[in-house]
Amino acid sequence: MPAEAHITVENLTMAYGGMVVQRDLDFVIRRGDIFVVMGGSGCGKSTLLRHLIGLRAPRSGRILYGDVSFWDAPEPTRDQLLRRTGVLYQGGALWTSMSLAENVALPLREHTRLGEREIREIVSFKLALVGLRGFEDFYPSEISGGMRKRAGLARAIALDPEILFFDEPSAGLDPISARRLDELILELRDSLGATVVVVTHELASIFAIGSNAVFLDAASKTMTAYGPPAELLAHPPNPQVLDFLTRGGQTASAPA
Amino acid sequence: MTSPAQAPVTGSVRFETADDGSLRVCLGGTWDIQGAKPETAPSRIAWDTVRELHFDTVGLAGWDSRLLVFLDALCREARAAGVPVVLAGLPPGAARLLALAAAVPEHEQDPLHRPHHLARLGQWAVGLNRATQDMVGFVGEITLGLVRLATGRAQIRWRDVGAVVVSAGPDAFPIVTLISFLVGLILAFVGAIQLRMFGAEIFVADLVGIGIVREMGAIMVGVVMAGRTGAAFAAQLGTMQVNEEIDAFQTMGVSPVDFLVLPRMLGLTLMMPFLCIYANLMGNLGGLLVGVTMLDLGAMQYYIETQAAVGVNDLAVGLTLSFVYGILVSFSGCYRGIRCGRSSADVGKATTSSVVTSVVMLVISTAIITVLCDILGV
């Protein structure tokens, strides 16, 4: 089912000052995909994410949302595009001085004209979706890391985004919580009909949820593989990808 | 989410009771959080007469969280009344999200009980007692650190002391110059107006000289350093606490007091008397400027008068004060920083309370020392 392209990355080169992080990235994220950006530590995965969500401008190349080139668009258009995305940061990035309800309510207050009562109802519902109903008045410091992450997800989906970005969703979670979060991501993709972009190096996650993937290589500073993770494992295009997907040559036990 | 092709029609809902006793919820229009509020006039549903809850979405053009929130409330009401809910009639995505929201039961919060006023007073007193004990304990830790330092067993990095000396010394010169020069100038102004009435303009030099050297120079430096360096200590150590860097020191067997607190306290306490001497100089220059330009005093005349008025004991009192302030300011900065909570808001609190603690202790210690000097006749 080749759905339409949601995000297209064309000839993207990313650099910090004079140091090129990744060059010549070319890939398409289709509507409804769970697209995995994978690669070893320091290969530029998170940098790519920061480019996709508009925090850093590319050195060269284009990022298209639908058929709008993000970085060539005027500021209001970019804001409009970003409003349809949600981001779950690595540590949740909840605002520590606000309760969970206030955290989730902020985007709703800023970007909709809903009344206080309706906002409260939506906030409770979003928290219920991530299994945190009844935690409205808790502060981020009073809940566990996994709960913080789920609350961050509730905030990310506050405005019913079309695209959800996840930065290392399973980092710092125990295997069971990590799997639950994976299932939640799948469920949200299916029911919200959203496109999901996941930056991760968790093999279990990659095989469990990834429908398409790109592999960023730190040494050659470009993408060296592009395709569904299971297919990449079956027909690895190069040894680095095989190494990565099999944890450095261990007999792979890849749950498909 | 689905979006309608034409201009969206505001969402609507209609309840129909079927012959078999089931309640049919007919949804229509577009339920969009950006759009207008759907007409969901609260209908009193007699749940005990309903056998089952069904949904009809033939007229539904588009939906998002707005619809889900409405349905969620309805479903919860139905379940609470023991009425089975058939989600099949809903768009598949909506049905799944509703199921997901109902999957985890609501977290029961402890009923908030507000304690009695008397109990709160007691809690406050106990808290105060604990805070005092903690502060005294920290003083003890620092003292032990100093003992270790004196016996050469402290793990102190002299490079850190150097960095603090630079930031609390030369880097602070511009602000100290500005403040103390202006304070000298203001003192001279205030004095000049009064003394001119008696033709005693020359005593402006005495007033500024003694005022600055004995008290004001040290106080001004103390306040500036509390806001500048003490706050920086608190913010820095507080952020380290948030990042678990201080825990890392502890588990490595490195005393945070030796490694973080002592260099800061030594550096700042060492620099304060020097800053004070510098502030004295600047303050008197400010006085001199007023004396020469406003009161037509000769520069030499002013200098000689100052020299005659200011004794070594005044300088000693000022320097003692600045030394004490150095200890107090660096102590409150480090103490509030090390005892900082775990969130970014706590860093702000630590910084604020470091400055407040510094200034309060500064004023109290000045009062004590001034009374002592009076008794001793210094």
mmCIF file of N, CA, C and O in Angstrom, chain B residues 208-257:
data_model
loop_
_atom_site.group_PDB
_atom_site.id
_atom_site.type_symbol
_atom_site.label_atom_id
_atom_site.label_comp_id
_atom_site.label_asym_id
_atom_site.label_seq_id
_atom_site.Cartn_x
_atom_site.Cartn_y
_atom_site.Cartn_z
ATOM 1 N N VAL B 208 32.447 61.046 54.436
ATOM 2 C CA VAL B 208 32.603 60.051 53.382
ATOM 3 C C VAL B 208 33.689 59.048 53.767
ATOM 4 O O VAL B 208 33.508 57.833 53.656
ATOM 5 N N GLY B 209 34.800 59.567 54.262
ATOM 6 C CA GLY B 209 35.927 58.688 54.596
ATOM 7 C C GLY B 209 35.524 57.637 55.609
ATOM 8 O O GLY B 209 35.651 56.435 55.356
ATOM 9 N N ILE B 210 34.986 58.059 56.737
ATOM 10 C CA ILE B 210 34.638 57.100 57.790
ATOM 11 C C ILE B 210 33.474 56.216 57.342
ATOM 12 O O ILE B 210 33.496 54.996 57.499
ATOM 13 N N GLY B 211 32.466 56.852 56.754
ATOM 14 C CA GLY B 211 31.281 56.093 56.322
ATOM 15 C C GLY B 211 31.643 54.976 55.353
ATOM 16 O O GLY B 211 31.230 53.827 55.530
ATOM 17 N N ILE B 212 32.438 55.311 54.356
ATOM 18 C CA ILE B 212 32.790 54.305 53.348
ATOM 19 C C ILE B 212 33.727 53.254 53.936
ATOM 20 O O ILE B 212 33.491 52.053 53.839
ATOM 21 N N VAL B 213 34.817 53.709 54.556
ATOM 22 C CA VAL B 213 35.852 52.769 54.983
ATOM 23 C C VAL B 213 35.354 51.847 56.087
ATOM 24 O O VAL B 213 35.623 50.651 56.088
ATOM 25 N N ARG B 214 34.582 52.413 56.998
ATOM 26 C CA ARG B 214 34.165 51.621 58.154
ATOM 27 C C ARG B 214 33.009 50.684 57.832
ATOM 28 O O ARG B 214 33.007 49.540 58.272
ATOM 29 N N GLU B 215 32.008 51.172 57.068
ATOM 30 C CA GLU B 215 30.820 50.344 56.840
ATOM 31 C C GLU B 215 30.446 50.175 55.370
ATOM 32 O O GLU B 215 30.358 49.058 54.860
ATOM 33 N N MET B 216 30.201 51.315 54.716
ATOM 34 C CA MET B 216 29.500 51.249 53.439
ATOM 35 C C MET B 216 30.271 50.495 52.347
ATOM 36 O O MET B 216 29.679 49.783 51.536
ATOM 37 N N GLY B 217 31.588 50.654 52.323
ATOM 38 C CA GLY B 217 32.374 49.958 51.305
ATOM 39 C C GLY B 217 32.152 48.461 51.409
ATOM 40 O O GLY B 217 31.801 47.784 50.422
ATOM 41 N N ALA B 218 32.291 47.946 52.635
ATOM 42 C CA ALA B 218 32.128 46.505 52.853
ATOM 43 C C ALA B 218 30.699 46.065 52.543
ATOM 44 O O ALA B 218 30.476 45.054 51.875
ATOM 45 N N ILE B 219 29.721 46.853 52.986
ATOM 46 C CA ILE B 219 28.323 46.458 52.774
ATOM 47 C C ILE B 219 27.996 46.424 51.283
ATOM 48 O O ILE B 219 27.387 45.473 50.779
ATOM 49 N N MET B 220 28.433 47.456 50.572
ATOM 50 C CA MET B 220 28.139 47.503 49.141
ATOM 51 C C MET B 220 28.758 46.306 48.416
ATOM 52 O O MET B 220 28.130 45.654 47.583
ATOM 53 N N VAL B 221 30.015 46.029 48.752
ATOM 54 C CA VAL B 221 30.666 44.873 48.128
ATOM 55 C C VAL B 221 29.910 43.592 48.492
ATOM 56 O O VAL B 221 29.673 42.731 47.647
ATOM 57 N N GLY B 222 29.492 43.498 49.761
ATOM 58 C CA GLY B 222 28.760 42.301 50.195
ATOM 59 C C GLY B 222 27.482 42.107 49.403
ATOM 60 O O GLY B 222 27.196 41.018 48.918
ATOM 61 N N VAL B 223 26.723 43.185 49.241
ATOM 62 C CA VAL B 223 25.450 43.070 48.533
ATOM 63 C C VAL B 223 25.690 42.724 47.058
ATOM 64 O O VAL B 223 25.020 41.859 46.481
ATOM 65 N N VAL B 224 26.669 43.421 46.470
ATOM 66 C CA VAL B 224 26.958 43.139 45.060
ATOM 67 C C VAL B 224 27.369 41.679 44.887
ATOM 68 O O VAL B 224 26.888 40.982 43.981
ATOM 69 N N MET B 225 28.227 41.203 45.766
ATOM 70 C CA MET B 225 28.711 39.828 45.600
ATOM 71 C C MET B 225 27.617 38.796 45.913
ATOM 72 O O MET B 225 27.596 37.715 45.346
ATOM 73 N N ALA B 226 26.688 39.160 46.816
ATOM 74 C CA ALA B 226 25.577 38.240 47.094
ATOM 75 C C ALA B 226 24.730 38.064 45.842
ATOM 76 O O ALA B 226 24.320 36.956 45.497
ATOM 77 N N GLY B 227 24.479 39.179 45.137
ATOM 78 C CA GLY B 227 23.655 39.090 43.938
ATOM 79 C C GLY B 227 24.403 38.536 42.764
ATOM 80 O O GLY B 227 23.830 37.908 41.872
ATOM 81 N N ARG B 228 25.713 38.743 42.756
ATOM 82 C CA ARG B 228 26.478 38.388 41.577
ATOM 83 C C ARG B 228 27.063 36.974 41.705
ATOM 84 O O ARG B 228 26.730 36.084 40.932
ATOM 85 N N THR B 229 27.871 36.788 42.737
ATOM 86 C CA THR B 229 28.606 35.538 42.845
ATOM 87 C C THR B 229 27.870 34.485 43.667
ATOM 88 O O THR B 229 27.827 33.318 43.287
ATOM 89 N N GLY B 230 27.267 34.920 44.797
ATOM 90 C CA GLY B 230 26.530 33.963 45.627
ATOM 91 C C GLY B 230 25.411 33.310 44.842
ATOM 92 O O GLY B 230 25.219 32.085 44.881
ATOM 93 N N ALA B 231 24.671 34.114 44.076
ATOM 94 C CA ALA B 231 23.575 33.580 43.266
ATOM 95 C C ALA B 231 24.117 32.630 42.206
ATOM 96 O O ALA B 231 23.513 31.586 41.918
ATOM 97 N N ALA B 232 25.281 32.981 41.640
ATOM 98 C CA ALA B 232 25.880 32.108 40.627
ATOM 99 C C ALA B 232 26.251 30.762 41.235
ATOM 100 O O ALA B 232 26.029 29.709 40.627
ATOM 101 N N PHE B 233 26.801 30.785 42.457
ATOM 102 C CA PHE B 233 27.137 29.531 43.148
ATOM 103 C C PHE B 233 25.888 28.666 43.297
ATOM 104 O O PHE B 233 25.885 27.475 42.977
ATOM 105 N N ALA B 234 24.818 29.290 43.783
ATOM 106 C CA ALA B 234 23.586 28.536 44.035
ATOM 107 C C ALA B 234 23.051 27.940 42.735
ATOM 108 O O ALA B 234 22.665 26.769 42.684
ATOM 109 N N ALA B 235 23.028 28.748 41.674
ATOM 110 C CA ALA B 235 22.484 28.271 40.403
ATOM 111 C C ALA B 235 23.331 27.131 39.847
ATOM 112 O O ALA B 235 22.821 26.105 39.379
ATOM 113 N N GLN B 236 24.665 27.301 39.956
ATOM 114 C CA GLN B 236 25.564 26.296 39.396
ATOM 115 C C GLN B 236 25.464 24.973 40.157
ATOM 116 O O GLN B 236 25.264 23.915 39.557
ATOM 117 N N LEU B 237 25.566 25.053 41.479
ATOM 118 C CA LEU B 237 25.498 23.827 42.277
ATOM 119 C C LEU B 237 24.109 23.210 42.190
ATOM 120 O O LEU B 237 23.958 21.991 42.171
ATOM 121 N N GLY B 238 23.076 24.061 42.126
ATOM 122 C CA GLY B 238 21.718 23.554 42.006
ATOM 123 C C GLY B 238 21.533 22.776 40.714
ATOM 124 O O GLY B 238 20.933 21.693 40.705
ATOM 125 N N THR B 239 22.055 23.313 39.623
ATOM 126 C CA THR B 239 21.957 22.605 38.344
ATOM 127 C C THR B 239 22.723 21.292 38.404
ATOM 128 O O THR B 239 22.290 20.277 37.859
ATOM 129 N N MET B 240 23.870 21.305 39.100
ATOM 130 C CA MET B 240 24.626 20.062 39.252
ATOM 131 C C MET B 240 23.815 19.039 40.042
ATOM 132 O O MET B 240 23.850 17.844 39.751
ATOM 133 N N GLN B 241 23.069 19.524 41.020
ATOM 134 C CA GLN B 241 22.210 18.626 41.805
ATOM 135 C C GLN B 241 21.122 18.034 40.905
ATOM 136 O O GLN B 241 20.856 16.838 40.945
ATOM 137 N N VAL B 242 20.508 18.877 40.051
ATOM 138 C CA VAL B 242 19.462 18.405 39.147
ATOM 139 C C VAL B 242 20.025 17.353 38.192
ATOM 140 O O VAL B 242 19.388 16.343 37.895
ATOM 141 N N ASN B 243 21.244 17.580 37.713
ATOM 142 C CA ASN B 243 21.864 16.642 36.763
ATOM 143 C C ASN B 243 22.496 15.432 37.439
ATOM 144 O O ASN B 243 23.200 14.672 36.793
ATOM 145 N N GLU B 244 22.307 15.297 38.731
ATOM 146 C CA GLU B 244 22.870 14.196 39.512
ATOM 147 C C GLU B 244 24.392 14.204 39.540
ATOM 148 O O GLU B 244 25.025 13.197 39.819
ATOM 149 N N GLU B 245 25.012 15.357 39.237
ATOM 150 C CA GLU B 245 26.475 15.424 39.247
ATOM 151 C C GLU B 245 26.988 15.318 40.675
ATOM 152 O O GLU B 245 28.053 14.762 40.921
ATOM 153 N N ILE B 246 26.208 15.881 41.615
ATOM 154 C CA ILE B 246 26.652 15.852 43.013
ATOM 155 C C ILE B 246 26.564 14.430 43.558
ATOM 156 O O ILE B 246 27.454 13.977 44.288
ATOM 157 N N ASP B 247 25.509 13.698 43.122
ATOM 158 C CA ASP B 247 25.421 12.281 43.496
ATOM 159 C C ASP B 247 26.627 11.521 42.959
ATOM 160 O O ASP B 247 27.181 10.651 43.625
ATOM 161 N N ALA B 248 27.018 11.880 41.731
ATOM 162 C CA ALA B 248 28.162 11.200 41.118
ATOM 163 C C ALA B 248 29.426 11.406 41.952
ATOM 164 O O ALA B 248 30.207 10.486 42.148
ATOM 165 N N PHE B 249 29.616 12.642 42.454
ATOM 166 C CA PHE B 249 30.763 12.894 43.323
ATOM 167 C C PHE B 249 30.730 11.984 44.541
ATOM 168 O O PHE B 249 31.719 11.368 44.916
ATOM 169 N N GLN B 250 29.518 11.906 45.138
ATOM 170 C CA GLN B 250 29.390 11.144 46.378
ATOM 171 C C GLN B 250 29.701 9.664 46.154
ATOM 172 O O GLN B 250 30.421 9.056 46.918
ATOM 173 N N THR B 251 29.153 9.100 45.059
ATOM 174 C CA THR B 251 29.384 7.673 44.827
ATOM 175 C C THR B 251 30.827 7.392 44.439
ATOM 176 O O THR B 251 31.306 6.282 44.579
ATOM 177 N N MET B 252 31.513 8.428 43.920
ATOM 178 C CA MET B 252 32.931 8.249 43.585
ATOM 179 C C MET B 252 33.809 8.374 44.824
ATOM 180 O O MET B 252 35.026 8.294 44.729
ATOM 181 N N GLY B 253 33.177 8.649 45.958
ATOM 182 C CA GLY B 253 33.963 8.817 47.173
ATOM 183 C C GLY B 253 34.646 10.167 47.235
ATOM 184 O O GLY B 253 35.599 10.358 47.978
ATOM 185 N N VAL B 254 34.193 11.126 46.421
ATOM 186 C CA VAL B 254 34.741 12.475 46.476
ATOM 187 C C VAL B 254 33.750 13.330 47.247
ATOM 188 O O VAL B 254 32.565 13.341 46.932
ATOM 189 N N SER B 255 34.248 14.022 48.264
ATOM 190 C CA SER B 255 33.338 14.834 49.061
ATOM 191 C C SER B 255 32.938 16.076 48.273
ATOM 192 O O SER B 255 33.800 16.845 47.862
ATOM 193 N N PRO B 256 31.626 16.284 48.052
ATOM 194 C CA PRO B 256 31.195 17.491 47.344
ATOM 195 C C PRO B 256 31.616 18.753 48.081
ATOM 196 O O PRO B 256 31.854 19.780 47.457
ATOM 197 N N VAL B 257 31.722 18.645 49.416
ATOM 198 C CA VAL B 257 32.141 19.818 50.181
ATOM 199 C C VAL B 257 33.574 20.185 49.822
ATOM 200 O O VAL B 257 33.883 21.329 49.504
#
